[in-house]
Coordinates of C-alpha atoms and ligand atoms in Angstrom, one line a residue:
X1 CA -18.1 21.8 -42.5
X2 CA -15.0 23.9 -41.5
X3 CA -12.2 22.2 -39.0
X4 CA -9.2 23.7 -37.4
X5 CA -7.0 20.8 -38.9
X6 CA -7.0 18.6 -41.9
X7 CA -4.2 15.6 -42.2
X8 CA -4.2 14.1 -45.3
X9 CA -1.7 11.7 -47.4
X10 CA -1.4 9.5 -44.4
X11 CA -2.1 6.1 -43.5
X12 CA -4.0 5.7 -40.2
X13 CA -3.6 3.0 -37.1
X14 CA -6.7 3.8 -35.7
X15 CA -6.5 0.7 -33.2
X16 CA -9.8 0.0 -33.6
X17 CA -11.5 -3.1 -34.0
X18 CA -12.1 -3.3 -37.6
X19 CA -10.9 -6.3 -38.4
X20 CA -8.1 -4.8 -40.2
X21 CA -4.7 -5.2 -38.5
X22 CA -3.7 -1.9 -36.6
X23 CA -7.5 -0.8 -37.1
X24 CA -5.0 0.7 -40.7
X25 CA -6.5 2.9 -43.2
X26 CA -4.3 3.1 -45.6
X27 CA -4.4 6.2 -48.0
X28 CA -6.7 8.1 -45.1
X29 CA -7.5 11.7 -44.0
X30 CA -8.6 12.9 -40.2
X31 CA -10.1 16.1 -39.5
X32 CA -9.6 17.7 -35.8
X33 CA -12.1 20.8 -34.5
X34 CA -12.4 21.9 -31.2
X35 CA -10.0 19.4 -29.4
X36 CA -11.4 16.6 -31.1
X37 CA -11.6 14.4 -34.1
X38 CA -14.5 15.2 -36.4
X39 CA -13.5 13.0 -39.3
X40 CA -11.2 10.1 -39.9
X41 CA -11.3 7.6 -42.7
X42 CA -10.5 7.0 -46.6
X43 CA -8.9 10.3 -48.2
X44 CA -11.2 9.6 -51.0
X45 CA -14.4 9.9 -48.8
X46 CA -13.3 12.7 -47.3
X47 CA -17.0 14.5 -47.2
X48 CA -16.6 18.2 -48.2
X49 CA -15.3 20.7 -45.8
X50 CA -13.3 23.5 -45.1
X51 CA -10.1 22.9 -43.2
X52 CA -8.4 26.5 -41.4
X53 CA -4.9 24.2 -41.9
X54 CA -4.3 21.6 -43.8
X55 CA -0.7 19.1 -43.9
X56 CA -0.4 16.6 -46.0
X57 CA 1.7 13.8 -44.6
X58 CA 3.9 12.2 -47.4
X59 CA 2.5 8.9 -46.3
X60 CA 3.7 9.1 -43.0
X61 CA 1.9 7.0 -40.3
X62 CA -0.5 8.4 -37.9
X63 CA -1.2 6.5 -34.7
X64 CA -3.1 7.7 -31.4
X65 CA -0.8 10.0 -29.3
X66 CA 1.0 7.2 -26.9
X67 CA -0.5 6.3 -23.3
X68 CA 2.0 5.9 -20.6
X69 CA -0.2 4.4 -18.2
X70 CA 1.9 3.8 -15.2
X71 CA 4.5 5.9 -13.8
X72 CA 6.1 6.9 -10.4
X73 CA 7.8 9.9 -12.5
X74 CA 7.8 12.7 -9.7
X75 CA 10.6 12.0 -7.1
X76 CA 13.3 13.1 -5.6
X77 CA 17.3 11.9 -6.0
X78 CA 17.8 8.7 -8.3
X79 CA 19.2 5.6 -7.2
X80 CA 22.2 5.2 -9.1
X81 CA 24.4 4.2 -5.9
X82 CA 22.0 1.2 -5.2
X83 CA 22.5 0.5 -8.6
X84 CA 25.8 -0.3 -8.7
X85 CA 25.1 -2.5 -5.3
X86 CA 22.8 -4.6 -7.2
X87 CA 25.5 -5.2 -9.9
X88 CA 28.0 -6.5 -7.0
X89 CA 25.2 -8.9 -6.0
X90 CA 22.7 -7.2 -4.0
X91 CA 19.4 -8.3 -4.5
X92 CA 16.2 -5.2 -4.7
X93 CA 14.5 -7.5 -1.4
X94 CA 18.1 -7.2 0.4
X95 CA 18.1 -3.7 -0.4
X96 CA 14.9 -3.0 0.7
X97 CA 15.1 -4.5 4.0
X98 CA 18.3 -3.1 4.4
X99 CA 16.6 1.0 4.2
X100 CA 17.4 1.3 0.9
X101 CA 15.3 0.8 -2.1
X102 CA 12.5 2.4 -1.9
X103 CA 12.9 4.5 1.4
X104 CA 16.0 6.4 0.3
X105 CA 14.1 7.7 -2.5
X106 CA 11.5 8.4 0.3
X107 CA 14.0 10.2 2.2
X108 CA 15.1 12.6 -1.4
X109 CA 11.9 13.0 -1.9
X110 CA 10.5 14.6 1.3
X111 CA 13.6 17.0 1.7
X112 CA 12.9 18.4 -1.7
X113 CA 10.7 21.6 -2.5
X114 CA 7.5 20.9 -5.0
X115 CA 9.2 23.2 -7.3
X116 CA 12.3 21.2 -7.5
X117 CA 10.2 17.7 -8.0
X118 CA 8.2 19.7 -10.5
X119 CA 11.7 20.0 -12.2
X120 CA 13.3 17.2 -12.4
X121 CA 9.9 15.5 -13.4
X122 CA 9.7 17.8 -16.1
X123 CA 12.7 17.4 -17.4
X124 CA 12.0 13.6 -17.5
X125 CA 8.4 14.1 -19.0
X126 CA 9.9 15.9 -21.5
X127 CA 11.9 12.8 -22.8
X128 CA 8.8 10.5 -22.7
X129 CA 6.5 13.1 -24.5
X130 CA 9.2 13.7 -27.3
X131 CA 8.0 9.9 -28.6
X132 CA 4.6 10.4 -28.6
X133 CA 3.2 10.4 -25.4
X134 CA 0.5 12.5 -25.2
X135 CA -1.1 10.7 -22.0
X136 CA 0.8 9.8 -18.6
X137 CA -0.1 8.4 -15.4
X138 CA 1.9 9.4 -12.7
X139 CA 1.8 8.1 -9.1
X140 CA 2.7 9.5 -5.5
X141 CA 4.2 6.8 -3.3
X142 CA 7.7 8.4 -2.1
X143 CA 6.4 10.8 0.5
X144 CA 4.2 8.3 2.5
X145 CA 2.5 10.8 4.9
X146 CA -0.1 13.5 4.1
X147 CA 2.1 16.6 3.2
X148 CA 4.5 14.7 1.2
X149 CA 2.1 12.5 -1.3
X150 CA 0.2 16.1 -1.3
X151 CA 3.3 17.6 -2.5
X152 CA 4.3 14.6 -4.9
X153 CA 0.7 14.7 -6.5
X154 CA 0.4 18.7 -6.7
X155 CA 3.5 18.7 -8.5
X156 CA 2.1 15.7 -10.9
X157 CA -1.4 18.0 -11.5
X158 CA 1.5 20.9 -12.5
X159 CA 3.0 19.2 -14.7
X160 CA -0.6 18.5 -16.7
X161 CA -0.5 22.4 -16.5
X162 CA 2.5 23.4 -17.9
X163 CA 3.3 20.3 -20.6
X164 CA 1.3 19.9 -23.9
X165 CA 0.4 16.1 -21.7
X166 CA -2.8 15.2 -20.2
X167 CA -1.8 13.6 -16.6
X168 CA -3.8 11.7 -14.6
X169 CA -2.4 11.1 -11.0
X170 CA -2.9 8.1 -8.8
X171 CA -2.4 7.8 -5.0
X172 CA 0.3 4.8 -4.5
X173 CA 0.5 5.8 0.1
X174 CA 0.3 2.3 0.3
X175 CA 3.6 1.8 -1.5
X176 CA 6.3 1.0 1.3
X177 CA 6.2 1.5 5.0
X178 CA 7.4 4.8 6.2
X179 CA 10.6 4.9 8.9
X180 CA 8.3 6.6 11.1
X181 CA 5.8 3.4 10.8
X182 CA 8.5 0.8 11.5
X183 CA 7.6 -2.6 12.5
X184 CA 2.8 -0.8 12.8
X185 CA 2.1 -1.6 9.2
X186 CA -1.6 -2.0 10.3
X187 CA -1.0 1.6 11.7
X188 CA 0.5 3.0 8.4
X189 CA -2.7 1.5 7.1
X190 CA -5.3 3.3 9.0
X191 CA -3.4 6.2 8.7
X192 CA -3.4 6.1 5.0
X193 CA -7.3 5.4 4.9
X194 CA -8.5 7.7 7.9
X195 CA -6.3 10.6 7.0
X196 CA -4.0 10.6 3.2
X197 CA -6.7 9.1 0.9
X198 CA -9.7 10.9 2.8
X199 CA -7.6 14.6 2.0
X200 CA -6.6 13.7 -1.3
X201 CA -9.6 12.8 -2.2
X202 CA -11.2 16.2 -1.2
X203 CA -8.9 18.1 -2.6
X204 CA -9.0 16.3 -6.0
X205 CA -5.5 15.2 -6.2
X206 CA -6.0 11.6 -7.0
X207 CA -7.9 10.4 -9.9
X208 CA -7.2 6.9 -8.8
X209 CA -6.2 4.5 -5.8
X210 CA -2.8 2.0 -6.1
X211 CA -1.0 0.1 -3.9
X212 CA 1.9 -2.1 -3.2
X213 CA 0.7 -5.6 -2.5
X214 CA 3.7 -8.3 -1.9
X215 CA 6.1 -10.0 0.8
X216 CA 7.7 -6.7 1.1
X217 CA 5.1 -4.0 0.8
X218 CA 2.0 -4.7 2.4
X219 CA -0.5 -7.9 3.0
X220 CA -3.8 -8.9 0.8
X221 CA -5.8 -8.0 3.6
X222 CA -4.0 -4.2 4.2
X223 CA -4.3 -4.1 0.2
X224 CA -8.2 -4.6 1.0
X225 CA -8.7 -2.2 3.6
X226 CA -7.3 0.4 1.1
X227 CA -9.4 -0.6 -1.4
X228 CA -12.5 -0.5 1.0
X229 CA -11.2 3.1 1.1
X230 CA -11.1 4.1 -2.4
X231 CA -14.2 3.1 -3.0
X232 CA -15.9 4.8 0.4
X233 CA -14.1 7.7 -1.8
X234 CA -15.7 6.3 -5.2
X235 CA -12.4 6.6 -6.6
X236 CA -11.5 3.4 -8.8
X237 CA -8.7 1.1 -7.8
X238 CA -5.2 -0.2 -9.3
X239 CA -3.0 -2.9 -8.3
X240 CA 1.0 -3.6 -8.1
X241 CA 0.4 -7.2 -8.1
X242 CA 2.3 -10.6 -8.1
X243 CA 5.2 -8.7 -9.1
X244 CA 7.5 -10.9 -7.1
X245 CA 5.6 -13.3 -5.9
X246 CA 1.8 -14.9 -6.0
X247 CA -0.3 -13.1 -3.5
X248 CA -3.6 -13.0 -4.8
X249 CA -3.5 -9.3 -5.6
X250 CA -5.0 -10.2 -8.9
X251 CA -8.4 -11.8 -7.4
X252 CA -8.2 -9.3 -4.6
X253 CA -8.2 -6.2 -6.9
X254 CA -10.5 -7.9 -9.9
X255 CA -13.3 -7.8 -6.7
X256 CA -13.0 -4.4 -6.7
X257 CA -13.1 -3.8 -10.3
X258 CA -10.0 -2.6 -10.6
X259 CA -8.8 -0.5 -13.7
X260 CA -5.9 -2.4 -13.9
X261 CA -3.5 -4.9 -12.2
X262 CA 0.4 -4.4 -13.2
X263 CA 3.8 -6.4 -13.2
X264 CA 1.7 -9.8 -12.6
X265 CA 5.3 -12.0 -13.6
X266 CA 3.5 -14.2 -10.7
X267 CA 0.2 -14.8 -11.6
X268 CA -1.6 -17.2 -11.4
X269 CA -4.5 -19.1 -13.7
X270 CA -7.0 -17.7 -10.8
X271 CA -5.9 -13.8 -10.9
X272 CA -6.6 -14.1 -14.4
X273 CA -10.0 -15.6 -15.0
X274 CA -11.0 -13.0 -12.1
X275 CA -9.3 -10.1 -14.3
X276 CA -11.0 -11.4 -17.2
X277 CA -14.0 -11.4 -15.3
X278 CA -13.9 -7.9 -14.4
X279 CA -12.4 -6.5 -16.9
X280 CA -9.0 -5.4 -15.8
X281 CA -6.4 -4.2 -17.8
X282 CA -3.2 -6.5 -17.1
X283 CA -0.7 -3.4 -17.7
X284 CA 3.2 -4.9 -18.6
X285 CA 6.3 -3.9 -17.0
X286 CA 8.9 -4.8 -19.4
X287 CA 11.5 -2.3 -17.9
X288 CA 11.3 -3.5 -14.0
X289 CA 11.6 -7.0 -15.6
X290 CA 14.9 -5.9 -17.4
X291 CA 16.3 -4.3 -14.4
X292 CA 15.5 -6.9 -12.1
X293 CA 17.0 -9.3 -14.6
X294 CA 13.6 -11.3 -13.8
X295 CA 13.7 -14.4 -15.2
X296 CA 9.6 -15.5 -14.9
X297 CA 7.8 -14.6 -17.8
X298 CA 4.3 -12.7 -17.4
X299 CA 1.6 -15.7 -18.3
X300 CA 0.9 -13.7 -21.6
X301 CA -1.3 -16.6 -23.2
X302 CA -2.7 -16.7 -20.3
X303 CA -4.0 -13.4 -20.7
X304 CA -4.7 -13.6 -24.5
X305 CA -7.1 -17.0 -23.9
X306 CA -8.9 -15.3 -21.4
X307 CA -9.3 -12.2 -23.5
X308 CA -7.2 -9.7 -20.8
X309 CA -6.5 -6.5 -22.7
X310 CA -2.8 -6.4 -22.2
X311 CA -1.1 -2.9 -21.9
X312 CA 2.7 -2.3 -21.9
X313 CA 3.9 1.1 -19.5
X314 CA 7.8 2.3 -18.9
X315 CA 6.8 1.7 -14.4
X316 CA 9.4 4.8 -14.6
X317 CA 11.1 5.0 -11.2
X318 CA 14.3 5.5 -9.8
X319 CA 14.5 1.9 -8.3
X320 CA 13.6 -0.6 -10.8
X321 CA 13.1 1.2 -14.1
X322 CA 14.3 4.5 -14.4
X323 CA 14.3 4.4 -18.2
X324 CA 12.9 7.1 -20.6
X325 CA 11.5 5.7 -23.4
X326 CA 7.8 4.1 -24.2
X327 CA 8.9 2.9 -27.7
X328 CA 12.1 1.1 -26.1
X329 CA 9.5 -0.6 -23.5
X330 CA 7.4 -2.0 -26.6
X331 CA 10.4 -3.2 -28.1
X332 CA 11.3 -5.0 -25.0
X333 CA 7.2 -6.1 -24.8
X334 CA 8.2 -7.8 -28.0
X335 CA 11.0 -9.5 -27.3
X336 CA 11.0 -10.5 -23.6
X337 CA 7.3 -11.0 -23.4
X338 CA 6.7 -12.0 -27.1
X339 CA 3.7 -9.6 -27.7
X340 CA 2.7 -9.1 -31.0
X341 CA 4.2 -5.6 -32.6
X342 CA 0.4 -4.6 -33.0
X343 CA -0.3 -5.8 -29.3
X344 CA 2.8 -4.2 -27.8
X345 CA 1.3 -1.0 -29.9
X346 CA -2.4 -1.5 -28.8
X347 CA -0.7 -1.5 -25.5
X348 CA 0.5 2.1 -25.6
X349 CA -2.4 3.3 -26.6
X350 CA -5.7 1.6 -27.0
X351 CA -5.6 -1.4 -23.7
X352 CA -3.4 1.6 -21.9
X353 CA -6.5 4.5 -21.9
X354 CA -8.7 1.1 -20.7
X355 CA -5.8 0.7 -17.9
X356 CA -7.1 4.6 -17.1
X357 CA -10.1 4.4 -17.5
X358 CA -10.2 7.0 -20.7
X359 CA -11.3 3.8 -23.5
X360 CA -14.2 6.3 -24.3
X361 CA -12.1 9.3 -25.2
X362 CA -8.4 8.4 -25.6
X363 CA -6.0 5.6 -27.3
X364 CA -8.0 5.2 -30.6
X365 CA -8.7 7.2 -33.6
X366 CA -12.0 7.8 -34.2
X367 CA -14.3 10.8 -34.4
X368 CA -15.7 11.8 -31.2
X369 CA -12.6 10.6 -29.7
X370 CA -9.8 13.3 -28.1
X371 CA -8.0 14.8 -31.0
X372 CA -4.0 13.5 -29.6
X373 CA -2.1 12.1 -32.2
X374 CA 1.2 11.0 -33.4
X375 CA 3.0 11.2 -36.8
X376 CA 5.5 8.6 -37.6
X377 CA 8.4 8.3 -39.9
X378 CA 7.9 4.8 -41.0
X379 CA 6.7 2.3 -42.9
X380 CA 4.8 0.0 -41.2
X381 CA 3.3 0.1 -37.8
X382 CA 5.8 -3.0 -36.6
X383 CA 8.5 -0.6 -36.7
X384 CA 7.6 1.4 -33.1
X385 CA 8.5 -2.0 -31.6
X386 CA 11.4 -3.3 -34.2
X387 CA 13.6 -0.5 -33.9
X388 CA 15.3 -0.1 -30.4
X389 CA 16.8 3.4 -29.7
X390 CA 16.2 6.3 -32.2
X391 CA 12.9 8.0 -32.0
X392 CA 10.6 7.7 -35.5
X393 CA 8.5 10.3 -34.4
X394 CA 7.6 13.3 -36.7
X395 CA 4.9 14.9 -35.1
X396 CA 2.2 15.3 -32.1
X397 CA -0.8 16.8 -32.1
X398 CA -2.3 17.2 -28.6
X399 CA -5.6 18.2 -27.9
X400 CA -6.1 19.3 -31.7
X401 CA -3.1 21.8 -31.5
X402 CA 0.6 21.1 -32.7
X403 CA 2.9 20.2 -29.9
X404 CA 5.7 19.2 -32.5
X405 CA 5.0 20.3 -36.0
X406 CA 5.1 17.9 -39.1
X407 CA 7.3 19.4 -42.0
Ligands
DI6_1 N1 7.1 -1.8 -7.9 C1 8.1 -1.3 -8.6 O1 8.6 -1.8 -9.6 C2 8.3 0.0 -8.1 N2 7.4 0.2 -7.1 C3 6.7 -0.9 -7.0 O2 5.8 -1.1 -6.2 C4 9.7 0.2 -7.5 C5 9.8 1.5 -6.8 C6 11.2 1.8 -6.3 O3 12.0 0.9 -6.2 O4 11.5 3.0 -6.0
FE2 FE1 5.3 0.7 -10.4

């Protein structure tokens, strides 16, 4: 057998299901060819082989390359003004109402060039990939009419391009209500499922379909006709639900299967059973939580009785959690949510490919599976949600190639 590259003197978190915690191999050795992982298990069974490179890791740790499984990361401005507002008592909901919030980042966004958003989205993916992140979901939802969330999303695909990341882009039109659209959000709504989602579609732009549902985005019932879109479209379906309020997003997008439903501080016993039912990811929001200064607690045993896979994202976005760090947002998963380290870590990779719809090729270790690692400086797997600032990481291996070299 002959494989491009051989890791050995490791110890593995596969975050499989083997019973052990972490899915750990201690002592283990993992063998990449063509873009995948041909061999993974106990150095000593290693079966004989030929390996074009081989590293030997000093007992580092090896995990799965990190998910980030929700992000608006392609945008224009920031929202640092508004954020000084909010600490002299502004509430987001005043804001938003107000014109601010969302649409002035609406506003930045449209004025700028794809090559600028490209940019300044590159600079940030840079940051998030130089923990580990070798997957990232990034959403449109600041240009709010055809040639904007065109724009937004093109520049998403580009970075996928031109970063050693794998990007998979979701349509969030229904996100807020564009100035144009004041006061016809049924309007905004057929034209997002007559015109954006019908294009984007075509032109491949979207691998999935989000939207905003709450007081001060759009209703359960606009949610659905968008939903009744996506899947005219046969493209699957995600949910900002019950972030600020119970609206029955979680019921509403479990009928649709939805991949995932995120935020969910508001919901209820209901929206879970159906998630459970269906199979939908609940995806955490620790860093909109911190931001917001949210009080209400995700119902997190909630989710564990009913067997929700639970993953944990950075919602990166100028408004409500512009923050650059995946390993920061599992220490927070920790201890504002009170996840387990190896849930907040099963949440970043393994629950957060399920949130994407990749479980059958990304987020574990195991052969077959896509060959995007990450090397770790530590000595136990509790420490990618212990430490809080500083960045463990040794190395990243993305589709069976080095992105950041070990040693
Ligand atoms: N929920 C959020 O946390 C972000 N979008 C959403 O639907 C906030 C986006 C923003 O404020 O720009
Ligand atoms: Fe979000």
């Amino acid at each position: 057998m002959t494989w491009d590259l051989l890791l050995t003197d490791c110890r593995a978190a596969t975050m499989s299901d083997s019973g052990q915690p972490y899915g750990a191999i201690e002592d283990a050795a993992i063998s990449l060819r063509g873009g995948k992982i041909a061999w993974i298990g106990r150095r000593g069974d290693l079966p004989a082989g030929e390996a074009r490179e081989t590293v030997r890791l000093g007992g580092r740790w090896v995990s799965p390359g990190l998910i980030d499984c929700h992000t608006h990361l392609v945008y224009g401005g920031d929202r640092a003004a508004e954020f000084e507002l909010r600490l002299k008592g502004t509430s987001y909901e005043e804001i938003a109402k107000a014109g601010g919030g969302i649409a002035s980042t609406v506003t930045a966004t449209r004025s700028a060039g794809i090559d600028e958003l490209a940019a300044s989205a590159s600079r940030r993916l840079n940051e998030l990939a130089s923990e580990g992140v070798t997957t990232i979901e990034i959403k449109s939802g600041y240009g709010l009419d055809l040639e904007n969330e065109r724009k937004q999303l093109a520049a998403a695909r580009r970075l996928g391009e031109i970063h050693p990341v794998a990007v998979r882009t979701t349509c969030l039109a229904a996100h807020a209500l564009p100035p144009e659209f004041a006061g016809d959000s049924d309007g905004y709504i057929t034209r997002v499922c007559d015109e954006i989602l019908p294009a984007l579609a075509r032109e491949k732009l979207a691998d999935a379909v989000d939207a905003f549902c709450e007081k001060i985005a759009f209703s359960p019932a606009q949610t659905r006709r968008v939903f009744e879109t996506a899947r005219r479209l046969g493209l699957p379906v995600k949910l900002h639900a019950e972030q600020l309020s119970d609206q029955g997003g979680a019921q509403l997008a479990s009928e649709f299967g939805a991949l995932s439903c995120d935020h969910l501080e508001y919901a209820s016993e209901t929206g879970i059973a159906a998630m459970a039912k269906s199979g939908t990811v609940a995806v955490l929001l620790p860093g909109a939580f911190y931001a917001l200064r949210e009080t209400k607690l995700p119902p997190i045993d909630g989710f564990r009785k009913a067997g929700v896979p639970i993953a944990v994202s950075t919602d990166h976005n100028p408004g409500t959690s512009p923050t650059l760090s995946l390993l920061l947002m599992l220490s927070m998963a920790t201890t504002f949510f009170r996840l387990t380290p190896e849930e907040a870590l099963l949440g970043a990779t393994r629950h957060a490919a399920k949130a994407l719809g990749l479980q059958a090729t990304h987020g574990q270790l195991r052969a077959g599976m896509a060959a995007d690692l990450a090397v770790w400086s530590i000595e136990r797997p509790a420490e990618l949600s212990y430490w809080f600032g500083g960045n463990p990481n040794a190395g990243i291996v993305q589709n069976g190639s080095w992105v950041k070299r070990c040693m």
